[in-house]
Coordinates of C-alpha atoms and ligand atoms in Angstrom, one line a residue:
X1 CA -5.6 2.4 -6.5
X2 CA -8.1 -0.3 -7.2
X3 CA -8.3 -3.6 -5.4
X4 CA -5.7 -5.2 -7.7
X5 CA -3.2 -7.4 -6.0
X6 CA 0.0 -5.8 -5.2
X7 CA 3.2 -6.6 -3.3
X8 CA 5.6 -4.2 -1.8
X9 CA 8.8 -4.9 0.0
X10 CA 11.7 -3.1 1.6
X11 CA 14.9 -5.1 1.2
X12 CA 17.8 -3.2 2.5
X13 CA 19.0 -0.4 4.8
X14 CA 18.3 3.3 4.1
X15 CA 20.5 4.4 1.2
X16 CA 23.5 6.6 1.1
X17 CA 24.3 6.8 -2.6
X18 CA 22.2 8.2 -5.5
X19 CA 18.7 6.8 -5.7
X20 CA 16.3 6.3 -8.5
X21 CA 12.7 5.2 -8.6
X22 CA 12.1 3.2 -11.7
X23 CA 8.6 2.3 -12.9
X24 CA 8.5 -0.6 -15.5
X25 CA 5.5 -2.1 -17.0
X26 CA 4.4 -4.9 -19.1
X27 CA 4.2 -4.4 -22.9
X28 CA 0.6 -3.7 -23.7
X29 CA -0.4 -2.6 -20.2
X30 CA -0.8 1.0 -21.6
X31 CA -2.3 1.4 -25.0
X32 CA -0.4 2.9 -27.9
X33 CA -2.6 6.1 -27.7
X34 CA -1.9 6.5 -23.9
X35 CA 1.8 6.1 -24.5
X36 CA 2.0 8.6 -27.4
X37 CA -0.1 11.2 -25.5
X38 CA 2.2 10.8 -22.5
X39 CA 5.4 11.0 -24.5
X40 CA 4.3 14.0 -26.5
X41 CA 3.2 15.9 -23.3
X42 CA 6.4 14.9 -21.6
X43 CA 8.6 16.0 -24.5
X44 CA 6.9 19.4 -24.5
X45 CA 7.3 19.8 -20.8
X46 CA 11.0 18.8 -21.0
X47 CA 11.6 21.4 -23.7
X48 CA 10.0 24.1 -21.6
X49 CA 12.1 23.0 -18.6
X50 CA 15.2 23.2 -20.7
X51 CA 14.3 26.8 -21.7
X52 CA 13.5 27.7 -18.1
X53 CA 16.9 26.3 -17.1
X54 CA 18.7 28.2 -19.8
X55 CA 17.0 31.4 -18.7
X56 CA 17.8 30.7 -15.0
X57 CA 14.0 30.9 -14.2
X58 CA 14.2 28.6 -11.1
X59 CA 10.7 29.2 -9.9
X60 CA 9.3 28.3 -13.3
X61 CA 11.6 25.2 -13.5
X62 CA 10.3 23.9 -10.2
X63 CA 6.7 24.5 -11.2
X64 CA 7.3 22.6 -14.5
X65 CA 9.0 19.8 -12.5
X66 CA 5.9 19.5 -10.5
X67 CA 3.8 19.4 -13.6
X68 CA 6.0 16.6 -15.0
X69 CA 5.5 14.6 -11.9
X70 CA 1.7 15.1 -12.1
X71 CA 1.7 14.2 -15.7
X72 CA 3.5 10.9 -15.0
X73 CA 1.1 10.2 -12.1
X74 CA -2.0 10.8 -14.2
X75 CA -0.8 9.3 -17.6
X76 CA 1.2 6.3 -16.4
X77 CA 1.0 5.5 -12.7
X78 CA -2.8 5.7 -12.2
X79 CA -3.7 3.7 -15.3
X80 CA -1.1 1.0 -14.3
X81 CA -2.5 0.8 -10.8
X82 CA -5.9 0.3 -12.2
X83 CA -4.6 -2.5 -14.5
X84 CA -6.9 -5.5 -14.2
X85 CA -5.3 -8.4 -12.3
X86 CA -5.0 -11.4 -14.7
X87 CA -3.9 -14.8 -13.5
X88 CA -0.9 -14.8 -15.7
X89 CA 0.2 -11.4 -14.6
X90 CA -0.1 -12.3 -11.0
X91 CA 2.3 -15.2 -11.5
X92 CA 4.7 -12.9 -13.3
X93 CA 4.5 -10.6 -10.3
X94 CA 5.6 -13.5 -8.1
X95 CA 8.4 -14.4 -10.6
X96 CA 9.6 -10.9 -10.9
X97 CA 9.6 -10.5 -7.1
X98 CA 11.7 -13.6 -6.7
X99 CA 14.2 -12.4 -9.3
X100 CA 14.4 -8.8 -8.0
X101 CA 15.2 -10.0 -4.5
X102 CA 18.4 -11.4 -5.9
X103 CA 19.5 -8.3 -7.8
X104 CA 22.1 -6.0 -6.3
X105 CA 21.3 -2.4 -5.5
X106 CA 17.6 -3.0 -4.8
X107 CA 16.3 -1.0 -1.8
X108 CA 12.5 -1.6 -2.1
X109 CA 9.9 -2.5 -4.7
X110 CA 6.2 -2.4 -5.2
X111 CA 4.5 -4.6 -7.7
X112 CA 1.1 -4.6 -9.3
X113 CA -0.1 -7.2 -11.7
X114 CA 1.3 -5.3 -14.7
X115 CA 4.0 -3.0 -13.3
X116 CA 6.9 -2.9 -11.0
X117 CA 8.3 0.2 -9.2
X118 CA 11.8 -0.4 -7.9
X119 CA 13.9 1.9 -5.7
X120 CA 17.5 1.4 -6.5
X121 CA 20.7 2.8 -5.2
X122 CA 23.6 3.4 -7.6
X123 CA 26.9 2.6 -6.0
X124 CA 30.1 1.9 -7.8
X125 CA 30.6 2.2 -11.5
X126 CA 27.2 1.1 -12.8
X127 CA 24.9 3.8 -14.3
X128 CA 21.1 3.6 -14.2
X129 CA 20.9 2.5 -17.8
X130 CA 23.4 -0.4 -17.2
X131 CA 21.5 -1.4 -14.1
X132 CA 18.2 -1.5 -16.0
X133 CA 19.8 -3.5 -18.7
X134 CA 21.1 -6.0 -16.1
X135 CA 17.6 -6.4 -14.7
X136 CA 16.0 -6.7 -18.1
X137 CA 18.3 -9.6 -18.9
X138 CA 17.7 -11.1 -15.5
X139 CA 14.0 -11.3 -16.2
X140 CA 13.8 -12.1 -20.0
X141 CA 10.5 -13.9 -19.7
X142 CA 8.8 -10.8 -18.5
X143 CA 9.1 -8.7 -21.6
X144 CA 9.2 -5.4 -19.8
X145 CA 8.5 -2.2 -21.7
X146 CA 11.6 -0.7 -23.1
X147 CA 10.8 2.8 -21.8
X148 CA 10.7 2.8 -18.0
X149 CA 9.8 5.9 -16.1
X150 CA 12.9 6.8 -14.2
X151 CA 12.9 9.5 -11.5
X152 CA 15.9 10.5 -9.3
X153 CA 14.9 10.8 -5.6
X154 CA 16.6 12.4 -2.6
X155 CA 17.8 10.2 0.2
X156 CA 14.9 11.5 2.4
X157 CA 12.3 10.6 -0.3
X158 CA 13.9 7.3 -0.8
X159 CA 13.8 6.5 2.9
X160 CA 10.1 7.6 3.1
X161 CA 9.2 5.4 0.1
X162 CA 11.1 2.5 1.5
X163 CA 9.3 2.8 4.8
X164 CA 5.9 2.8 3.0
X165 CA 7.0 -0.5 1.3
X166 CA 7.9 -2.0 4.6
X167 CA 4.3 -1.8 5.4
X168 CA 2.1 -2.2 2.4
X169 CA 0.4 0.6 0.6
X170 CA -2.7 1.3 2.7
X171 CA -5.2 1.2 -0.1
X172 CA -4.2 -1.9 -1.9
X173 CA -4.9 -5.6 -1.7
X174 CA -2.5 -6.2 1.2
X175 CA -4.8 -4.3 3.6
X176 CA -3.2 -4.2 7.0
X177 CA -1.4 -7.4 6.3
X178 CA 2.0 -6.0 5.6
X179 CA 2.7 -4.8 9.1
X180 CA 3.7 -8.1 10.5
X181 CA 7.3 -9.2 10.4
X182 CA 8.0 -12.7 9.3
X183 CA 9.3 -13.5 12.8
X184 CA 5.8 -12.7 14.1
X185 CA 4.2 -15.3 11.7
X186 CA 3.7 -18.1 14.2
X187 CA 2.1 -21.1 12.6
X188 CA 3.0 -24.5 14.0
X189 CA 3.1 -26.9 11.0
X190 CA 0.8 -29.9 11.4
X191 CA 1.8 -33.4 10.3
X192 CA 5.1 -31.9 9.0
X193 CA 7.2 -34.9 8.4
X194 CA 4.3 -37.2 7.6
X195 CA 3.0 -35.0 4.8
X196 CA 6.4 -34.1 3.4
X197 CA 7.7 -37.7 3.5
X198 CA 4.6 -38.8 1.6
X199 CA 5.8 -36.7 -1.3
X200 CA 9.2 -38.3 -1.3
X201 CA 11.2 -35.1 -1.6
X202 CA 14.7 -35.4 -3.1
X203 CA 17.1 -33.4 -5.3
X204 CA 15.6 -33.0 -8.7
X205 CA 12.0 -33.6 -7.6
X206 CA 9.6 -30.8 -8.2
X207 CA 6.9 -30.3 -5.6
X208 CA 4.0 -28.0 -5.3
X209 CA 3.0 -26.6 -1.8
X210 CA -0.5 -25.4 -2.7
X211 CA -0.9 -23.8 0.8
X212 CA 2.5 -22.2 1.4
X213 CA 1.4 -20.4 4.6
X214 CA 4.5 -19.7 6.8
X215 CA 6.5 -22.2 4.7
X216 CA 6.7 -25.0 7.3
X217 CA 6.1 -27.9 4.9
X218 CA 8.0 -26.2 2.1
X219 CA 11.0 -25.7 4.3
X220 CA 11.3 -29.5 4.9
X221 CA 10.8 -30.2 1.2
X222 CA 13.6 -27.7 0.4
X223 CA 15.9 -29.2 3.2
X224 CA 15.5 -32.5 1.5
X225 CA 16.7 -31.1 -1.9
X226 CA 13.4 -30.7 -3.8
X227 CA 12.4 -27.7 -5.9
X228 CA 9.3 -26.1 -4.5
X229 CA 6.5 -24.1 -6.1
X230 CA 4.6 -22.5 -3.2
X231 CA 1.1 -21.0 -3.8
X232 CA -0.8 -18.8 -1.4
X233 CA -3.5 -16.3 -1.8
X234 CA -2.5 -14.3 1.3
X235 CA 0.2 -11.7 0.7
X236 CA 1.2 -11.8 4.4
X237 CA 1.9 -15.5 4.2
X238 CA 3.9 -15.1 1.0
X239 CA 6.0 -12.4 2.6
X240 CA 6.6 -14.5 5.7
X241 CA 7.5 -17.6 3.7
X242 CA 9.8 -15.7 1.3
X243 CA 11.7 -14.4 4.3
X244 CA 11.9 -17.7 6.2
X245 CA 12.9 -19.7 3.1
X246 CA 15.4 -17.1 1.7
X247 CA 18.3 -19.6 2.1
X248 CA 16.6 -21.7 -0.6
X249 CA 15.6 -18.9 -3.0
X250 CA 17.2 -20.6 -5.9
X251 CA 14.9 -23.6 -5.6
X252 CA 11.8 -21.8 -4.3
X253 CA 9.2 -20.2 -6.5
X254 CA 6.4 -18.3 -4.8
X255 CA 3.2 -17.9 -6.8
X256 CA 0.4 -15.5 -5.7
X257 CA -3.0 -16.9 -6.3
X258 CA -5.8 -19.3 -5.4
X259 CA -5.0 -23.0 -5.5
X260 CA -8.2 -23.6 -7.3
X261 CA -6.3 -22.2 -10.3
X262 CA -3.1 -24.2 -9.6
X263 CA -2.9 -25.9 -13.0
X264 CA -3.3 -22.6 -14.8
X265 CA -1.0 -20.7 -12.5
X266 CA 1.8 -23.3 -12.9
X267 CA 1.3 -23.8 -16.6
X268 CA 1.6 -20.0 -17.1
X269 CA 5.1 -20.5 -15.5
X270 CA 5.9 -23.2 -18.0
X271 CA 5.4 -26.1 -15.6
X272 CA 3.4 -28.9 -17.2
X273 CA 3.8 -31.7 -14.6
X274 CA 5.2 -32.1 -11.2
X275 CA 6.2 -34.9 -8.8
X276 CA 4.0 -34.1 -5.9
X277 CA 1.3 -31.7 -4.6
X278 CA 0.6 -30.9 -1.0
X279 CA -2.4 -28.9 0.3
X280 CA -2.7 -28.2 4.0
X281 CA -6.2 -26.8 3.8
X282 CA -7.6 -24.0 5.9
X283 CA -6.3 -20.9 7.7
X284 CA -3.0 -20.2 9.3
X285 CA -2.7 -19.2 13.0
X286 CA -1.6 -15.6 12.2
X287 CA -4.8 -15.2 10.1
X288 CA -6.9 -16.0 13.2
X289 CA -4.6 -14.3 15.7
X290 CA -4.5 -10.9 14.0
X291 CA -7.7 -9.1 15.0
X292 CA -7.4 -6.9 11.9
X293 CA -8.0 -9.9 9.7
X294 CA -11.5 -10.3 11.3
X295 CA -11.5 -14.1 11.7
X296 CA -11.8 -14.3 15.5
X297 CA -14.8 -13.6 17.7
X298 CA -12.4 -13.2 20.6
X299 CA -10.9 -10.0 19.5
X300 CA -12.5 -6.8 18.2
X301 CA -11.8 -6.4 14.5
X302 CA -13.4 -5.6 11.2
X303 CA -15.8 -8.4 10.1
X304 CA -13.5 -9.4 7.2
X305 CA -12.3 -13.1 7.1
X306 CA -10.8 -12.9 3.6
X307 CA -7.6 -14.9 3.2
X308 CA -7.0 -12.9 0.1
X309 CA -7.6 -9.3 1.1
X310 CA -8.4 -8.4 -2.6
X311 CA -11.2 -10.9 -2.8
X312 CA -14.5 -9.2 -3.6
X313 CA -16.7 -10.3 -0.6
X314 CA -15.9 -9.9 3.1
X315 CA -17.9 -11.5 5.9
X316 CA -19.5 -8.1 6.6
X317 CA -20.7 -8.0 3.0
X318 CA -22.4 -11.4 3.4
X319 CA -23.8 -10.7 6.9
X320 CA -25.2 -7.3 5.8
X321 CA -26.6 -8.2 2.4
X322 CA -27.3 -11.9 2.1
X323 CA -31.0 -13.0 2.2
X324 CA -32.1 -14.5 5.5
X325 CA -32.5 -17.9 3.9
X326 CA -29.0 -17.7 2.4
X327 CA -27.5 -16.8 5.7
X328 CA -29.3 -19.7 7.4
X329 CA -28.0 -22.1 4.7
X330 CA -24.4 -20.9 5.1
X331 CA -24.6 -21.5 8.9
X332 CA -26.2 -24.9 8.5
X333 CA -24.1 -26.2 5.6
X334 CA -20.7 -25.0 6.6
X335 CA -21.1 -24.7 10.3
X336 CA -23.6 -27.5 11.0
X337 CA -25.2 -24.9 13.3
X338 CA -28.5 -26.2 14.5
X339 CA -29.8 -22.8 15.4
X340 CA -29.0 -21.5 11.9
X341 CA -32.5 -20.2 11.2
X342 CA -32.8 -18.4 14.6
X343 CA -29.3 -16.8 14.2
X344 CA -30.1 -15.7 10.6
X345 CA -33.3 -14.1 11.7
X346 CA -31.6 -12.2 14.6
X347 CA -28.9 -11.0 12.2
X348 CA -31.4 -9.6 9.8
X349 CA -33.3 -7.9 12.6
X350 CA -30.1 -6.3 14.0
X351 CA -28.7 -5.2 10.6
X352 CA -32.0 -3.4 10.0
X353 CA -31.0 -1.1 13.0
X354 CA -27.4 -0.7 12.1
X355 CA -24.8 -2.5 9.9
X356 CA -22.9 -5.2 11.5
X357 CA -19.3 -4.3 11.0
X358 CA -17.2 -5.9 13.7
X359 CA -16.4 -9.4 14.9
X360 CA -17.5 -8.9 18.5
X361 CA -20.7 -7.2 17.4
X362 CA -21.6 -10.3 15.4
X363 CA -20.5 -12.6 18.2
X364 CA -22.6 -10.7 20.7
X365 CA -25.7 -11.0 18.4
X366 CA -25.2 -14.7 18.1
X367 CA -24.8 -15.0 21.9
X368 CA -28.2 -13.5 22.4
X369 CA -29.7 -16.4 20.4
X370 CA -27.5 -19.2 21.8
X371 CA -26.6 -19.1 25.4
X372 CA -23.1 -20.3 26.2
X373 CA -22.9 -24.0 27.0
X374 CA -19.7 -25.7 28.1
X375 CA -16.4 -24.5 26.9
X376 CA -17.2 -23.6 23.3
X377 CA -18.2 -20.0 22.4
X378 CA -21.7 -19.9 20.9
X379 CA -20.3 -18.1 17.8
X380 CA -17.7 -20.8 17.0
X381 CA -19.7 -22.7 14.4
X382 CA -21.2 -19.5 12.8
X383 CA -17.7 -18.0 12.4
X384 CA -16.4 -21.2 10.8
X385 CA -19.3 -21.2 8.4
X386 CA -18.9 -17.6 7.4
X387 CA -15.1 -18.1 6.9
X388 CA -15.8 -21.1 4.6
X389 CA -18.3 -19.1 2.6
X390 CA -16.2 -15.9 2.3
X391 CA -13.3 -17.9 1.0
X392 CA -15.4 -20.4 -0.9
X393 CA -13.1 -23.0 0.7
X394 CA -15.1 -26.1 -0.4
X395 CA -15.3 -24.8 -4.0
X396 CA -11.6 -24.2 -4.1
X397 CA -10.9 -27.6 -2.7
X398 CA -13.2 -29.3 -5.2
X399 CA -11.4 -27.4 -8.1
X400 CA -8.0 -28.5 -6.7
X401 CA -9.1 -32.1 -6.5
X402 CA -10.5 -32.1 -10.0
X403 CA -7.3 -30.7 -11.6
X404 CA -4.5 -31.9 -9.3
X405 CA -4.0 -35.3 -10.9
X406 CA -3.7 -33.7 -14.3
X407 CA -0.6 -31.8 -13.0
X408 CA 1.1 -34.9 -11.7
X409 CA 3.6 -37.1 -13.5
X410 CA 3.0 -40.9 -13.4
X411 CA 4.0 -42.0 -9.9
X412 CA 3.4 -38.4 -8.6
X413 CA 1.8 -38.1 -5.2
X414 CA -1.2 -35.9 -4.1
X415 CA -1.4 -35.3 -0.3
X416 CA -4.1 -33.4 1.4
X417 CA -4.4 -32.4 5.1
X418 CA -7.9 -31.4 6.2
X419 CA -9.2 -30.1 9.5
X420 CA -13.0 -30.7 9.5
X421 CA -15.4 -33.3 8.3
X422 CA -16.8 -31.4 5.3
X423 CA -13.3 -31.1 3.8
X424 CA -12.3 -34.6 4.7
X425 CA -15.5 -36.0 3.2
X426 CA -14.8 -34.2 -0.1
X427 CA -11.2 -35.6 -0.2
X428 CA -12.2 -39.1 0.8
X429 CA -15.0 -39.2 -1.9
X430 CA -12.7 -37.9 -4.6
X431 CA -9.8 -40.2 -3.8
X432 CA -12.2 -43.1 -3.6
X433 CA -13.6 -42.2 -7.1
X434 CA -10.3 -42.1 -8.8
X435 CA -8.7 -45.1 -7.2
X436 CA -11.4 -47.7 -7.9
X437 CA -10.6 -49.9 -11.0
X438 CA -14.3 -50.6 -11.3
X439 CA -17.4 -48.5 -11.1
X440 CA -19.1 -49.2 -7.8
X441 CA -22.4 -50.3 -9.3
X442 CA -22.6 -54.0 -8.5
X443 CA -26.0 -54.2 -10.1
X444 CA -24.4 -53.5 -13.5
X445 CA -23.0 -56.3 -15.6
X446 CA -19.3 -56.9 -15.3
X447 CA -16.8 -55.7 -16.4
X448 CA -17.4 -52.2 -15.2
X449 CA -14.1 -50.4 -15.8
X450 CA -14.0 -47.0 -14.1
X451 CA -13.2 -44.3 -16.7
X452 CA -11.8 -42.1 -13.8
X453 CA -9.5 -44.8 -12.5
X454 CA -6.1 -43.0 -12.4
X455 CA -4.5 -43.4 -9.0
X456 CA -3.8 -45.8 -6.1
X457 CA -4.4 -45.1 -2.5
X458 CA -1.2 -44.7 -0.5
X459 CA -3.1 -44.2 2.8
X460 CA -6.1 -46.6 3.3
X461 CA -6.9 -44.8 6.5
X462 CA -6.1 -41.2 7.1
X463 CA -2.8 -40.4 8.9
X464 CA -3.5 -38.4 12.1
X465 CA -1.2 -36.6 14.5
X466 CA 0.9 -38.6 17.0
X467 CA 0.4 -38.3 20.7
X468 CA 3.6 -36.3 20.9
X469 CA 2.4 -33.8 18.2
X470 CA -1.0 -33.5 20.0
X471 CA 0.7 -32.7 23.3
X472 CA 2.7 -30.0 21.6
X473 CA -0.1 -28.6 19.3
X474 CA -3.7 -29.3 20.2
X475 CA -4.8 -27.7 16.9
X476 CA -3.5 -30.9 15.2
X477 CA -6.3 -33.0 16.8
X478 CA -8.7 -32.8 13.9
X479 CA -6.0 -33.0 11.1
X480 CA -6.3 -35.9 8.7
X481 CA -3.8 -36.6 5.9
X482 CA -4.8 -38.6 2.9
X483 CA -2.5 -39.5 0.0
X484 CA -2.9 -41.0 -3.5
X485 CA -0.3 -41.8 -6.2
X486 CA -1.0 -41.3 -9.9
X487 CA -0.7 -44.6 -11.9
Ligands
SAM1 C1 -2.9 -24.1 7.2 S1 -2.1 -22.8 6.4 C2 -0.7 -23.6 5.7 C3 0.5 -23.7 6.6 C4 1.8 -24.2 6.0 N1 1.6 -25.6 5.6 C5 2.9 -24.1 7.0 O1 3.2 -25.2 7.6 O2 3.3 -23.0 7.3 C6 -3.0 -22.6 5.0 C7 -2.5 -21.5 4.0 O3 -3.1 -21.7 2.8 C8 -3.6 -20.6 2.3 N2 -4.8 -20.9 1.5 C9 -6.0 -21.4 2.0 N3 -6.8 -21.7 1.0 C10 -6.2 -21.3 -0.2 C11 -6.5 -21.2 -1.5 N4 -7.7 -21.7 -2.0 N5 -5.6 -20.8 -2.4 C12 -4.4 -20.4 -2.0 N6 -4.0 -20.3 -0.7 C13 -4.9 -20.8 0.2 C14 -3.9 -19.7 3.5 O4 -3.8 -18.3 3.1 C15 -2.9 -20.1 4.5 O5 -1.7 -19.3 4.4

């Protein structure tokens, strides 16, 4: 498997009836030559198996059966797993997942950007062909290849495969992130009613939650009757939200991807304009709390920090390969760390002895430069800086700001919650830029109409958490909500 994004899910109890594993793929995911070579080799093997069966040569039959499996693996499964993730395909994966969830007979599924493997149990009258036809008609927009790879599996094999889907496949994009259960996804939603009310949710209104997370904001939007398109780049968050929001599955669409591409992702789904967009920027509590995600200096874990586990560069990659000056710039710009140069120098000295691979190893190195003062751990600012760099958080926010308005209908609302001054500054500046009727150059002759004028400020001052919210959730203390409305 490559680093392509995948999703895998187990959806029901271990089967009792006849089970099939069905691999479907998008038209064009395999070339015509690949398909012909596979089908010819398969036809030949099937003919030899038929002969062996007629002759009662059981040993030979079993060996040929193994060869058939191996052929499918090499000619179909491996090339599909290596299929490059394209934005469009990722959204199709999300759409297919949402639809599959509703189909009867599904035990588990595993999705890559251009293929879907489903484990199904046949019960009742329906045969496998009828079931496949039913699914094909349930997902007409996906244009699945008409020749799926169908394999009967024993109950034991089915149970084993289902178990492997309950976690995620170990070598794919969901690295380590599939082991949590949605009930373990504890994220206390910040400014929940303030942010959601700002988007005026109601039946018939279409809202985008650009940072789905555990689904806290989306849930309230859905409760109020809106249709929600939830985007998240973290497969663990998508899984948790899908589970929590299952009662609203008919009005919820989960899209895998980065909100920097929100316009493209949604247009690929046929959505041109929406009534509101919310972004609750930053990381979720489970991302920090799970040591395996590598965000926290308080727990030993791999130095990772990727919200999207399939992203190309982890924190360890940056720490072990970036030039000293680049490291210092990251720590200074994103962490406002005054000792940035000294820390960068020490990191470079230490990595020359041995690679820096864990969170606590890096935290200890930073602590040798900066002695602890007060309550804050000396690594706090450096970890924040690295996280922002790994996930290009400010770049993604800028891209969302630049494209968000184009997605909104007239009167549509754009609401953003930020958690630190770098983000809030970017939002404030952009909102200011697009809500001024005139260019702010008093030295120019009037009139000075602002070509970017496209919205009005809904919040002149940012909305912050109430005393009651702060008492219940201290993490809300730095949250700021700003809202504009498209003219
Ligand atoms: C603060 S949490 C959102 C919590 C959510 N509002 C709730 O109440 O459950 C932020 C989420 O946004 C996701 N995220 C952050 N930056 C993103 C980006 N550029 N593209 C897509 N998802 C992103 C993170 O993976 C995380 O799940």
